[in-house]
Tab-separated table of N, CA, C and O in Angstrom:
chain	number	residue	atom	x	y	z
F	1	UNK	N	112.357	107.491	117.133
F	1	UNK	CA	112.698	108.482	116.154
F	1	UNK	C	113.662	109.496	116.761
F	1	UNK	O	114.652	109.858	116.134
F	2	UNK	N	113.389	109.899	117.981
F	2	UNK	CA	114.265	110.869	118.640
F	2	UNK	C	115.671	110.287	118.789
F	2	UNK	O	116.661	110.979	118.569
F	3	UNK	N	115.754	109.019	119.156
F	3	UNK	CA	117.052	108.376	119.317
F	3	UNK	C	117.824	108.358	117.997
F	3	UNK	O	119.025	108.642	117.979
F	4	UNK	N	117.162	108.047	116.917
F	4	UNK	CA	117.810	108.035	115.596
F	4	UNK	C	118.343	109.428	115.271
F	4	UNK	O	119.487	109.583	114.833
F	5	UNK	N	117.542	110.435	115.494
F	5	UNK	CA	117.957	111.806	115.205
F	5	UNK	C	119.109	112.241	116.113
F	5	UNK	O	120.017	112.940	115.668
F	6	UNK	N	119.105	111.809	117.362
F	6	UNK	CA	120.191	112.152	118.273
F	6	UNK	C	121.514	111.527	117.818
F	6	UNK	O	122.576	112.039	118.148
F	7	UNK	N	121.436	110.445	117.077
F	7	UNK	CA	122.629	109.775	116.572
F	7	UNK	C	123.039	110.313	115.200
F	7	UNK	O	123.926	109.768	114.553
F	8	UNK	N	122.355	111.350	114.734
F	8	UNK	CA	122.686	111.957	113.445
F	8	UNK	C	121.913	111.380	112.275
F	8	UNK	O	122.131	111.760	111.130
F	9	UNK	N	121.003	110.465	112.546
F	9	UNK	CA	120.203	109.863	111.484
F	9	UNK	C	118.999	110.715	111.130
F	9	UNK	O	118.663	111.678	111.825
F	10	UNK	N	118.371	110.362	110.040
F	10	UNK	CA	117.165	111.054	109.594
F	10	UNK	C	115.963	110.157	109.855
F	10	UNK	O	116.023	108.948	109.635
F	11	UNK	N	114.883	110.741	110.287
F	11	UNK	CA	113.672	109.979	110.563
F	11	UNK	C	112.463	110.876	110.327
F	11	UNK	O	112.567	112.102	110.385
F	12	UNK	N	111.333	110.263	110.051
F	12	UNK	CA	110.108	111.033	109.868
F	12	UNK	C	108.898	110.159	110.165
F	12	UNK	O	108.991	108.942	110.202
F	13	UNK	N	107.784	110.806	110.393
F	13	UNK	CA	106.504	110.128	110.525
F	13	UNK	C	105.834	110.138	109.159
F	13	UNK	O	106.086	111.023	108.344
F	14	UNK	N	104.966	109.184	108.934
F	14	UNK	CA	104.157	109.224	107.720
F	14	UNK	C	102.751	108.760	108.047
F	14	UNK	O	102.540	107.990	108.980
F	15	UNK	N	101.813	109.244	107.275
F	15	UNK	CA	100.422	108.848	107.420
F	15	UNK	C	99.912	108.488	106.036
F	15	UNK	O	100.086	109.246	105.081
F	16	UNK	N	99.313	107.328	105.941
F	16	UNK	CA	98.714	106.895	104.683
F	16	UNK	C	97.225	106.743	104.951
F	16	UNK	O	96.812	105.951	105.793
F	17	UNK	N	96.438	107.538	104.278
F	17	UNK	CA	95.014	107.607	104.563
F	17	UNK	C	94.203	106.464	103.989
F	17	UNK	O	94.604	105.771	103.072
F	18	UNK	N	93.040	106.279	104.553
F	18	UNK	CA	92.076	105.283	104.100
F	18	UNK	C	90.690	105.701	104.578
F	18	UNK	O	90.558	106.484	105.513
F	19	UNK	N	89.693	105.200	103.919
F	19	UNK	CA	88.328	105.420	104.392
F	19	UNK	C	88.121	104.590	105.653
F	19	UNK	O	88.537	103.436	105.722
F	20	UNK	N	87.517	105.176	106.661
F	20	UNK	CA	87.282	104.475	107.911
F	20	UNK	C	85.791	104.385	108.203
F	20	UNK	O	85.062	105.354	108.028
F	21	UNK	N	85.363	103.206	108.682
F	21	UNK	CA	83.971	103.024	109.067
F	21	UNK	C	83.665	103.769	110.358
F	21	UNK	O	82.539	104.193	110.594
F	22	UNK	N	84.680	103.928	111.197
F	22	UNK	CA	84.528	104.640	112.467
F	22	UNK	C	85.908	105.119	112.899
F	22	UNK	O	86.923	104.672	112.373
F	23	UNK	N	85.946	106.000	113.868
F	23	UNK	CA	87.217	106.539	114.341
F	23	UNK	C	88.069	105.508	115.064
F	23	UNK	O	87.602	104.419	115.422
F	24	UNK	N	89.317	105.868	115.271
F	24	UNK	CA	90.225	104.993	116.005
F	24	UNK	C	89.670	104.681	117.386
F	24	UNK	O	88.972	105.492	117.987
F	25	UNK	N	89.971	103.497	117.889
F	25	UNK	CA	89.559	103.054	119.226
F	25	UNK	C	88.041	102.923	119.352
F	25	UNK	O	87.505	102.968	120.441
F	26	UNK	N	87.363	102.766	118.226
F	26	UNK	CA	85.907	102.559	118.223
F	26	UNK	C	85.649	101.108	117.855
F	26	UNK	O	86.378	100.519	117.055
F	27	UNK	N	84.622	100.509	118.405
F	27	UNK	CA	84.356	99.086	118.156
F	27	UNK	C	84.074	98.772	116.688
F	27	UNK	O	84.247	97.628	116.258
F	28	UNK	N	83.655	99.748	115.893
F	28	UNK	CA	83.402	99.515	114.470
F	28	UNK	C	84.566	99.951	113.577
F	28	UNK	O	84.438	99.967	112.356
F	29	UNK	N	85.700	100.285	114.184
F	29	UNK	CA	86.889	100.662	113.418
F	29	UNK	C	87.267	99.505	112.502
F	29	UNK	O	87.280	98.338	112.896
F	30	UNK	N	87.568	99.818	111.238
F	30	UNK	CA	87.970	98.802	110.272
F	30	UNK	C	88.833	99.475	109.215
F	30	UNK	O	88.650	100.648	108.903
F	31	UNK	N	89.784	98.740	108.676
F	31	UNK	CA	90.671	99.250	107.641
F	31	UNK	C	90.475	98.408	106.387
F	31	UNK	O	90.362	97.186	106.466
F	32	UNK	N	90.454	99.045	105.257
F	32	UNK	CA	90.385	98.344	103.981
F	32	UNK	C	91.766	97.743	103.701
F	32	UNK	O	92.745	98.459	103.551
F	33	UNK	N	91.834	96.424	103.660
F	33	UNK	CA	93.112	95.742	103.466
F	33	UNK	C	93.779	96.113	102.147
F	33	UNK	O	94.993	96.076	102.031
F	34	UNK	N	93.005	96.483	101.135
F	34	UNK	CA	93.592	96.918	99.864
F	34	UNK	C	94.434	98.184	100.071
F	34	UNK	O	95.482	98.344	99.452
F	35	UNK	N	93.979	99.063	100.957
F	35	UNK	CA	94.755	100.263	101.265
F	35	UNK	C	96.040	99.906	101.999
F	35	UNK	O	97.066	100.561	101.832
F	36	UNK	N	96.000	98.864	102.803
F	36	UNK	CA	97.208	98.418	103.492
F	36	UNK	C	98.251	97.932	102.488
F	36	UNK	O	99.451	98.170	102.670
F	37	UNK	N	97.803	97.281	101.424
F	37	UNK	CA	98.732	96.827	100.390
F	37	UNK	C	99.424	98.005	99.719
F	37	UNK	O	100.622	97.949	99.424
F	38	UNK	N	98.680	99.080	99.501
F	38	UNK	CA	99.282	100.288	98.932
F	38	UNK	C	100.339	100.853	99.869
F	38	UNK	O	101.414	101.272	99.435
F	39	UNK	N	100.047	100.868	101.153
F	39	UNK	CA	100.999	101.382	102.137
F	39	UNK	C	102.272	100.530	102.158
F	39	UNK	O	103.388	101.053	102.195
F	40	UNK	N	102.118	99.221	102.092
F	40	UNK	CA	103.279	98.326	102.074
F	40	UNK	C	104.121	98.566	100.831
F	40	UNK	O	105.349	98.621	100.904
F	41	UNK	N	103.471	98.738	99.703
F	41	UNK	CA	104.202	99.004	98.460
F	41	UNK	C	105.001	100.307	98.565
F	41	UNK	O	106.159	100.374	98.149
F	42	UNK	N	104.404	101.321	99.148
F	42	UNK	CA	105.105	102.597	99.337
F	42	UNK	C	106.342	102.384	100.203
F	42	UNK	O	107.443	102.827	99.858
F	43	UNK	N	106.183	101.702	101.333
F	43	UNK	CA	107.314	101.490	102.250
F	43	UNK	C	108.394	100.604	101.647
F	43	UNK	O	109.584	100.818	101.893
F	44	UNK	N	107.995	99.601	100.864
F	44	UNK	CA	109.002	98.742	100.242
F	44	UNK	C	109.803	99.477	99.174
F	44	UNK	O	110.984	99.186	98.969
F	45	UNK	N	109.190	100.428	98.491
F	45	UNK	CA	109.874	101.174	97.429
F	45	UNK	C	110.605	102.409	97.931
F	45	UNK	O	111.476	102.939	97.244
F	46	UNK	N	110.284	102.870	99.120
F	46	UNK	CA	110.868	104.104	99.643
F	46	UNK	C	112.402	104.103	99.672
F	46	UNK	O	113.020	105.055	99.204
F	47	UNK	N	113.061	103.066	100.185
F	47	UNK	CA	114.537	103.114	100.222
F	47	UNK	C	115.165	103.282	98.842
F	47	UNK	O	116.191	103.944	98.706
F	48	UNK	N	114.549	102.716	97.830
F	48	UNK	CA	115.096	102.816	96.473
F	48	UNK	C	114.798	104.182	95.848
F	48	UNK	O	115.550	104.661	95.010
F	49	UNK	N	113.714	104.798	96.292
F	49	UNK	CA	113.365	106.129	95.788
F	49	UNK	C	114.292	107.203	96.335
F	49	UNK	O	114.646	108.137	95.616
F	50	UNK	N	114.674	107.062	97.581
F	50	UNK	CA	115.525	108.095	98.179
F	50	UNK	C	117.013	107.784	98.040
F	50	UNK	O	117.843	108.630	98.338
F	51	UNK	N	117.351	106.577	97.603
F	51	UNK	CA	118.742	106.172	97.364
F	51	UNK	C	118.844	105.547	95.982
F	51	UNK	O	118.961	104.337	95.845
F	52	UNK	N	118.824	106.359	94.927
F	52	UNK	CA	118.779	105.800	93.580
F	52	UNK	C	119.959	104.905	93.220
F	52	UNK	O	119.857	104.085	92.319
F	53	UNK	N	121.074	105.001	93.934
F	53	UNK	CA	122.227	104.148	93.626
F	53	UNK	C	122.116	102.741	94.182
F	53	UNK	O	122.927	101.873	93.886
F	54	UNK	N	121.098	102.494	95.010
F	54	UNK	CA	120.912	101.168	95.610
F	54	UNK	C	120.157	100.283	94.636
F	54	UNK	O	119.123	100.658	94.095
F	55	UNK	N	120.690	99.092	94.419
F	55	UNK	CA	120.051	98.143	93.497
F	55	UNK	C	118.925	97.399	94.204
F	55	UNK	O	119.061	96.988	95.347
F	56	UNK	N	117.850	97.223	93.497
F	56	UNK	CA	116.733	96.427	94.018
F	56	UNK	C	117.118	94.959	94.001
F	56	UNK	O	117.796	94.511	93.099
F	57	UNK	N	116.656	94.212	95.021
F	57	UNK	CA	116.979	92.764	95.040
F	57	UNK	C	116.289	92.027	93.929
F	57	UNK	O	115.314	92.430	93.385
C-alpha cells in the first residue's frame, strides 16, 4: 500500500466483519463462508462503484 501511495496511487485498508467462534490465531477460529461471499461481492463491485464510467463485463 505504501508503495502504491508513493507512486501517486490511492490505496486503503478495509475490514468486513463476521461473527467469530473464537479470536484470530485460536484453534477454534472459524469464518462463516456466507460472509466471505458478501465480501467478494463488495470487492468485485467496488471498481464499478468508484468509476461509474467503466462498463461491467
